[in-house]
Each structure stands twice: as structure tokens, then as C-alpha cells.
Coordinates of C-alpha atoms in Angstrom, one line a residue:
X1 CA 52.5 -87.3 -90.1
X2 CA 48.9 -86.6 -89.6
X3 CA 48.9 -88.3 -86.3
X4 CA 51.8 -86.3 -85.0
X5 CA 49.9 -83.0 -85.6
X6 CA 46.9 -83.9 -83.4
X7 CA 49.0 -83.9 -80.2
X8 CA 50.3 -80.5 -81.1
X9 CA 46.9 -79.2 -81.5
X10 CA 45.9 -80.7 -78.2
X11 CA 48.9 -79.1 -76.6
X12 CA 47.8 -75.8 -78.1
X13 CA 44.3 -76.1 -76.5
X14 CA 45.8 -76.9 -73.1
X15 CA 48.1 -73.9 -73.4
X16 CA 45.1 -71.5 -73.7
X17 CA 43.6 -72.4 -70.2
X18 CA 45.8 -70.1 -67.8
X19 CA 44.0 -66.9 -68.9
X20 CA 40.8 -68.3 -67.5
X21 CA 42.4 -68.6 -64.0
X22 CA 43.7 -65.1 -64.2
X23 CA 40.2 -63.7 -64.9
X24 CA 38.7 -65.6 -61.9
X25 CA 41.4 -64.2 -59.6
X26 CA 40.8 -60.6 -60.8
X27 CA 37.1 -61.1 -60.1
X28 CA 37.7 -62.4 -56.6
X29 CA 39.9 -59.3 -55.9
X30 CA 37.2 -57.0 -57.2
X31 CA 34.6 -58.7 -55.0
X32 CA 36.9 -58.4 -52.0
X33 CA 37.4 -54.7 -52.6
X34 CA 33.6 -54.1 -53.0
X35 CA 33.1 -56.0 -49.7
X36 CA 35.6 -54.0 -48.0
X37 CA 34.0 -50.8 -49.2
X38 CA 30.7 -52.0 -48.1
X39 CA 32.0 -52.8 -44.6
X40 CA 33.6 -49.4 -44.4
X41 CA 30.5 -47.6 -45.6
X42 CA 28.5 -49.5 -43.0
X43 CA 30.9 -48.7 -40.2
X44 CA 30.8 -45.0 -41.2
X45 CA 27.0 -44.9 -41.3
X46 CA 26.8 -46.4 -37.9
X47 CA 29.3 -43.9 -36.5
X48 CA 27.4 -41.1 -38.0
X49 CA 24.1 -42.3 -36.5
X50 CA 25.7 -42.6 -33.0
X51 CA 27.1 -39.0 -33.3
X52 CA 23.6 -37.7 -34.2
X53 CA 22.0 -39.6 -31.5
X54 CA 24.4 -38.2 -28.8
X55 CA 24.4 -34.7 -30.1
X56 CA 22.3 -32.4 -27.7
X57 CA 19.1 -31.0 -29.2
X58 CA 19.2 -27.3 -30.1
X59 CA 17.5 -25.1 -27.5
X60 CA 14.1 -23.9 -28.3
X61 CA 13.0 -20.3 -28.1
X62 CA 11.1 -20.9 -24.9
X63 CA 14.2 -22.5 -23.3
X64 CA 16.3 -19.6 -24.5
X65 CA 13.7 -17.1 -23.1
X66 CA 13.6 -19.0 -19.8
X67 CA 17.4 -19.0 -19.6
X68 CA 17.6 -15.4 -20.4
X69 CA 14.9 -14.7 -17.8
X70 CA 16.8 -16.6 -15.1
X71 CA 19.9 -14.7 -16.0
X72 CA 18.1 -11.4 -15.9
X73 CA 16.6 -12.2 -12.5
X74 CA 20.1 -13.3 -11.2
X75 CA 21.5 -10.0 -12.4
X76 CA 18.7 -8.1 -10.9
X77 CA 19.0 -9.9 -7.6
X78 CA 22.8 -9.3 -7.6
X79 CA 22.2 -5.6 -8.3
X80 CA 19.6 -5.4 -5.5
X81 CA 22.1 -7.1 -3.1
X82 CA 24.8 -4.6 -4.1
X83 CA 22.4 -1.7 -3.6
X84 CA 21.4 -3.0 -0.2
X85 CA 25.1 -3.4 0.8
X86 CA 25.7 0.2 -0.2
X87 CA 22.6 1.4 1.6
X88 CA 23.2 -0.6 4.7
X89 CA 25.8 1.7 6.3
X90 CA 23.1 4.3 6.5
X91 CA 20.8 2.2 8.7
X92 CA 22.7 2.9 12.0
X93 CA 22.1 6.6 11.3
X94 CA 18.4 6.1 10.9
X95 CA 18.3 3.9 13.9
X96 CA 20.1 6.4 15.9
X97 CA 17.7 9.2 14.7
X98 CA 14.7 7.1 15.7
X99 CA 16.2 6.0 19.1
X100 CA 15.5 8.6 21.7
X101 CA 18.4 10.0 23.5
X102 CA 18.9 9.6 27.3
X103 CA 17.9 13.3 27.8
X104 CA 14.7 12.9 25.9
X105 CA 13.7 9.5 27.3
X106 CA 10.6 9.5 29.5
X107 CA 11.2 8.8 33.2
X108 CA 10.4 5.4 34.3
X109 CA 10.1 5.8 38.0
X110 CA 7.6 7.7 40.2
X111 CA 7.1 11.4 39.3
X112 CA 6.5 13.9 42.2
X113 CA 5.4 17.5 41.9
X114 CA 6.1 19.8 44.9
X115 CA 3.3 22.1 46.0
X116 CA 4.3 25.5 47.6
X117 CA 4.0 25.7 51.4
X118 CA 0.5 26.8 52.5
X119 CA -0.1 28.8 55.7
X120 CA -3.7 29.3 56.9
X121 CA -5.8 30.0 59.9
X122 CA -7.8 27.0 61.1
X123 CA -10.8 27.0 63.4
X124 CA -10.2 26.6 67.1
X125 CA -12.4 27.5 70.0
X126 CA -9.8 28.6 72.4
X127 CA -7.6 30.9 70.2
X128 CA -6.6 31.4 66.6
X129 CA -4.2 28.7 65.3
X130 CA -2.1 28.7 62.2
X131 CA -1.3 25.6 60.1
X132 CA 1.8 25.4 58.0
X133 CA 1.6 22.6 55.4
X134 CA 3.9 21.5 52.5
X135 CA 2.6 18.8 50.1
X136 CA 3.8 16.8 47.1
X137 CA 1.7 14.9 44.7
X138 CA 2.6 11.8 42.8
X139 CA 1.5 11.6 39.2
X140 CA 1.3 8.8 36.7
X141 CA 3.5 10.2 33.9
X142 CA 5.1 13.2 32.3
X143 CA 1.8 14.3 31.0
X144 CA 0.4 14.4 34.5
X145 CA 3.5 16.2 35.7
X146 CA 3.0 19.0 33.1
X147 CA -0.6 19.2 33.8
X148 CA 0.0 19.5 37.6
X149 CA 2.6 22.1 37.2
X150 CA 0.4 24.2 34.9
X151 CA -2.3 24.1 37.6
X152 CA -0.2 24.9 40.7
X153 CA -2.0 28.2 41.4
X154 CA -5.4 26.5 41.4
X155 CA -4.0 23.5 43.5
X156 CA -2.8 25.9 46.1
X157 CA -6.1 27.7 46.2
X158 CA -8.1 24.5 46.4
X159 CA -5.9 23.3 49.4
X160 CA -6.3 26.6 51.3
X161 CA -10.0 26.7 50.9
X162 CA -10.2 23.1 52.2
X163 CA -7.9 23.7 55.1
X164 CA -9.8 26.7 56.4
X165 CA -12.8 24.5 56.9
X166 CA -10.9 22.1 59.2
X167 CA -10.2 22.2 63.0
X168 CA -7.2 21.4 64.9
X169 CA -8.3 17.8 65.7
X170 CA -8.2 17.0 62.0
X171 CA -4.4 17.1 62.0
X172 CA -3.7 15.3 65.2
X173 CA -4.5 11.6 64.7
X174 CA -3.2 9.4 61.9
X175 CA -6.6 8.5 60.7
X176 CA -7.7 12.1 60.4
X177 CA -4.6 13.0 58.4
X178 CA -5.3 10.1 56.0
X179 CA -8.9 11.5 55.5
X180 CA -7.4 15.0 54.9
X181 CA -4.9 13.7 52.3
X182 CA -7.7 11.7 50.5
X183 CA -9.9 14.9 50.3
X184 CA -7.0 17.0 49.0
X185 CA -6.3 14.3 46.3
X186 CA -9.9 14.3 45.2
X187 CA -9.9 18.1 44.8
X188 CA -6.7 18.1 42.9
X189 CA -7.9 15.5 40.3
X190 CA -11.1 17.4 40.0
X191 CA -9.2 20.5 38.7
X192 CA -7.8 18.8 35.6
X193 CA -8.3 15.1 34.5
X194 CA -4.9 15.2 32.9
X195 CA -3.2 15.5 36.3
X196 CA -4.2 12.0 37.3
X197 CA -2.6 12.3 40.8
X198 CA -2.0 8.9 42.5
X199 CA -1.3 10.2 46.0
X200 CA -0.8 13.3 48.2
X201 CA 2.3 13.2 50.4
X202 CA 2.7 15.5 53.5
X203 CA 6.2 16.9 53.5
X204 CA 5.8 19.3 56.4
X205 CA 3.0 19.9 59.0
X206 CA 3.1 22.4 61.7
X207 CA 0.5 24.0 63.9
X208 CA 1.2 27.2 65.9

């Protein structure tokens, strides 16, 4: 009887071994769960690090000030351009005001001033002779024209005094007439430097 009980006890000890296997499986599951959590945490940390690395740095005060200055300068430039566009239509009026009209434009061609006809006695040994002479003078510009017109009485007087000193022969040959014109030109320019006469032209010459 005693021998039969021993196998029963042995069987009882063998029956208690399965709980040990259950504990080892539970421990393995816990380790797997912990490993999974560690992997997930590592992946999350790596993702967070990458996000922080790619995130643009916040603008500093100097950069903000520079951006604001550029924006202000752009606004001012735009405002100046708009003001310029508004003011531009007035430019033709200013140009038109500055541009002299055709009536006020200075003449570009030769300017001639007519001298009233002069009739004088000239020296002649045979008999008295009368000289009828009409002249025109060429001046440089409108200033000379105005000066010549203002001196007409003096010009006529100077021409008469000169002609009375001449004889008939002084008005016959071409060379003598050139000399007469040169002398009259010299006397006219001597009256007023502003006249600046360039030439004396004979319009009419008659001796009676």
C-alpha cells in the first residue's frame, strides 16, 4: 500500500508544473509590450526632433524692423508714383507756358531797318546839285533793331552831315560808293554801340 502512494505523490508534483509556464508567457508578453512602447516613444521623439529642426526660426526685432522699413519704403514709393501720375498732366501746361509763342519768337533771319530818304546839296563846281539817297541798315538782332529805330533822328542827321561834305564824283563809280557806305556804317555804329549794324544798303540814289 505504501508503494502505491508514492506514484500518486509523484503525479501530484508533476501536475503543479503548468503554472510556471503561464508565468513565463505572461512575462514575455509584458516584455513585448514594453519593447513596443519603447519603439513608439523613440519614433515619436525622432519625429518631434525633425519637426523642430524644419520649423523656421522666429524673426528677430531687427529683421522685423527691416521688413517694416522695406514695406514703408515701398508704400512711400508707390505714393510718390501716384502723386507723380496725378501731377503729370500739369506738365504740358508748364511746358506750354515756358515755350515762346510764334508771335513772341525772335526772328532768325537778317533784320533790316529802313532809314528815311535824305535830300541834300552836294558840292559841284559847275552848278548846285541835289542828291536823293535812301538807305537801309542790317543789324545783328532784335536788340540792335530796337536801338537803331530809337536813333533814327540821329542817324538821318549824321548821314546828311556826311553827304554835304562829298562831291558828285563820290557817287559815280562803284568803288567810291563802297567807300561812302563804309563811312556811313562807321558813323551809325558810333552813335550807339547797341545798334551793331552789319551793313549799309543803298535803296535809292539820284543826283539832280
